[in-house]
CSV table of C-alpha atoms and ligand atoms in Angstrom, one decimal:
chain,number,residue,atom,x,y,z
B,1,MET,CA,196.2,134.1,178.0
B,2,TYR,CA,196.5,138.1,178.0
B,3,ASP,CA,198.3,139.0,174.9
B,4,LYS,CA,201.0,141.5,175.8
B,5,ASN,CA,201.3,142.5,172.1
B,6,ASN,CA,197.4,143.6,171.7
B,7,ILE,CA,197.2,147.0,170.3
B,8,PHE,CA,196.0,148.7,173.9
B,9,ALA,CA,198.8,147.2,175.6
B,10,LYS,CA,201.1,148.9,173.0
B,11,ILE,CA,199.2,152.3,173.7
B,12,LEU,CA,200.0,152.0,177.4
B,13,ARG,CA,203.7,151.0,176.7
B,14,GLU,CA,203.6,154.3,174.7
B,15,GLU,CA,204.8,152.4,171.6
B,16,ILE,CA,202.0,153.8,169.5
B,17,PRO,CA,200.2,157.1,170.2
B,18,CYS,CA,196.8,157.8,171.0
B,19,ASP,CA,194.9,160.9,171.3
B,20,LYS,CA,194.2,161.1,174.9
B,21,VAL,CA,191.3,162.1,176.7
B,22,TYR,CA,192.1,161.5,180.3
B,23,GLU,CA,194.7,159.4,182.2
B,24,ASP,CA,195.4,158.6,185.8
B,25,GLU,CA,197.3,156.0,187.7
B,26,PHE,CA,194.5,152.9,187.0
B,27,SER,CA,193.3,154.0,183.7
B,28,LEU,CA,193.6,155.7,180.2
B,29,PHE,CA,190.8,157.1,178.0
B,30,PHE,CA,191.4,157.9,174.2
B,31,TYR,CA,189.5,159.0,171.0
B,32,ASP,CA,188.7,155.4,169.1
B,33,ILE,CA,190.7,155.6,165.7
B,34,SER,CA,187.7,154.7,163.7
B,35,PRO,CA,184.6,156.9,165.2
B,36,GLN,CA,181.1,155.2,165.1
B,37,ALA,CA,179.8,158.6,166.6
B,38,LYS,CA,180.6,162.1,166.7
B,39,VAL,CA,182.3,161.2,170.3
B,40,HIS,CA,183.7,158.0,170.5
B,41,VAL,CA,186.1,157.3,173.1
B,42,LEU,CA,187.6,154.3,174.6
B,43,GLY,CA,188.5,153.8,178.3
B,44,ILE,CA,190.8,151.3,179.5
B,45,PRO,CA,192.1,150.0,182.5
B,46,LYS,CA,196.0,150.0,183.0
B,47,PHE,CA,196.1,146.4,184.2
B,48,PRO,CA,196.4,143.5,181.8
B,49,CYS,CA,192.8,141.8,181.4
B,50,ARG,CA,191.1,140.7,178.5
B,51,SER,CA,187.5,141.4,179.1
B,52,PHE,CA,184.9,142.7,181.6
B,53,SER,CA,184.6,139.4,183.4
B,54,GLU,CA,188.2,139.0,183.8
B,55,PHE,CA,188.5,142.6,184.9
B,56,ILE,CA,185.9,142.1,187.6
B,57,ASN,CA,187.2,138.7,188.8
B,58,ILE,CA,190.9,139.4,189.1
B,59,THR,CA,191.0,143.4,189.8
B,60,ASN,CA,190.7,144.5,193.2
B,61,ASN,CA,187.7,146.6,194.3
B,62,GLU,CA,190.0,149.7,194.4
B,63,ASN,CA,190.9,149.5,190.8
B,64,ILE,CA,187.3,148.6,189.5
B,65,SER,CA,185.8,151.5,191.6
B,66,SER,CA,188.5,154.0,190.4
B,67,PHE,CA,188.0,152.6,186.7
B,68,PHE,CA,184.4,153.2,186.8
B,69,LYS,CA,184.6,156.6,188.6
B,70,SER,CA,187.0,157.9,185.8
B,71,VAL,CA,184.4,156.7,183.2
B,72,GLN,CA,182.1,159.3,184.8
B,73,LEU,CA,185.0,161.9,185.0
B,74,VAL,CA,185.2,161.6,181.4
B,75,ILE,CA,181.5,161.8,180.9
B,76,ASN,CA,181.7,164.9,182.6
B,77,LYS,CA,184.7,166.3,180.8
B,78,LEU,CA,183.0,165.5,177.6
B,79,ASN,CA,180.0,167.4,178.7
B,80,ILE,CA,177.6,164.4,177.2
B,81,GLU,CA,175.5,163.5,180.4
B,82,GLU,CA,172.6,165.9,179.8
B,83,ASP,CA,172.1,164.9,176.1
B,84,GLY,CA,172.9,161.3,176.9
B,85,TYR,CA,175.5,158.6,175.8
B,86,ARG,CA,176.0,155.0,175.4
B,87,LEU,CA,178.4,152.7,177.3
B,88,ILE,CA,179.4,149.5,175.4
B,89,THR,CA,181.8,146.9,176.2
B,90,ASN,CA,182.2,143.8,173.9
B,91,SER,CA,183.3,140.6,174.9
B,92,GLY,CA,185.0,137.4,173.2
B,93,ILE,CA,183.8,136.1,169.9
B,94,ASN,CA,180.0,136.4,170.1
B,95,GLY,CA,180.5,140.0,171.6
B,96,GLY,CA,182.6,141.1,168.5
B,97,GLN,CA,185.5,142.0,170.5
B,98,GLU,CA,188.4,143.1,168.3
B,99,VAL,CA,191.0,144.4,170.7
B,100,PRO,CA,191.7,141.7,173.7
B,101,HIS,CA,192.2,144.2,176.5
B,102,PHE,CA,189.1,145.1,178.5
B,103,HIS,CA,187.5,148.7,177.1
B,104,VAL,CA,184.3,150.5,177.4
B,105,HIS,CA,183.1,152.7,174.4
B,106,ILE,CA,181.8,155.8,175.4
B,107,LEU,CA,179.5,156.8,172.4
B,108,ALA,CA,177.9,160.4,172.0
B,109,GLY,CA,177.4,163.3,170.4
B,110,GLU,CA,174.4,162.3,168.5
B,111,LYS,CA,171.5,159.8,168.7
B,112,ILE,CA,173.2,156.5,168.9
B,113,GLY,CA,171.5,153.8,166.3
B,114,GLY,CA,171.4,150.1,166.4
B,115,LEU,CA,170.6,148.3,169.9
B,116,ARG,CA,167.2,149.0,171.6
Z,201,AMP,P1,186.2,146.3,170.1
Z,201,AMP,O1,185.6,145.7,168.6
Z,201,AMP,O2,185.2,146.4,171.1
Z,201,AMP,O3,187.2,145.3,170.6
Z,201,AMP,O4,186.5,147.7,169.8
Z,201,AMP,C1,188.1,147.9,169.4
Z,201,AMP,C2,188.1,149.5,168.9
Z,201,AMP,O5,189.3,149.9,169.0
Z,201,AMP,C3,187.4,149.5,167.6
Z,201,AMP,O6,186.5,150.7,167.8
Z,201,AMP,C4,188.7,150.5,167.0
Z,201,AMP,O7,188.3,151.3,165.9
Z,201,AMP,C5,189.5,150.8,168.1
Z,201,AMP,N1,191.0,151.1,167.8
Z,201,AMP,C6,191.9,149.7,167.1
Z,201,AMP,N2,192.8,150.4,167.5
Z,201,AMP,C7,193.0,151.6,167.6
Z,201,AMP,C8,194.0,152.6,168.0
Z,201,AMP,N3,195.5,152.6,167.6
Z,201,AMP,N4,193.8,154.0,168.7
Z,201,AMP,C9,192.3,154.2,168.8
Z,201,AMP,N5,191.4,153.0,168.8
Z,201,AMP,C10,191.6,152.0,168.0
């Protein structure tokens, strides 16, 4: 069950602040509080869902399309397409997810290490 008190739900309700990059009807993008790269932005849908799979399975196509179009809009806004970036979404225990509201990490600004 979705935890309405997770930190991103609180950000969406404006109970705690965030450093906003972009917002529209369906989604919110903000800087990660503990950046793992020179550019580290998180993107979340405004719809309550725990993971990528839940987002795809529960949300309608309009929201899904809008969210991923917004990811690209933020990539344009951050001007990171040419040099490159990494998109990550962690899901569940094995995925190492800490905050149980679906989110994508946009990492850029330098060569991102780790995964091959
Ligand atoms: P994940 O491990 O994929 O669930 O990632 C959760 C991310 O949320 C981590 O990179 C945290 O640094 C980030 N985070 C946690 N709290 C906040 C917050 N209040 N504002 C911005 N980012 C946050």
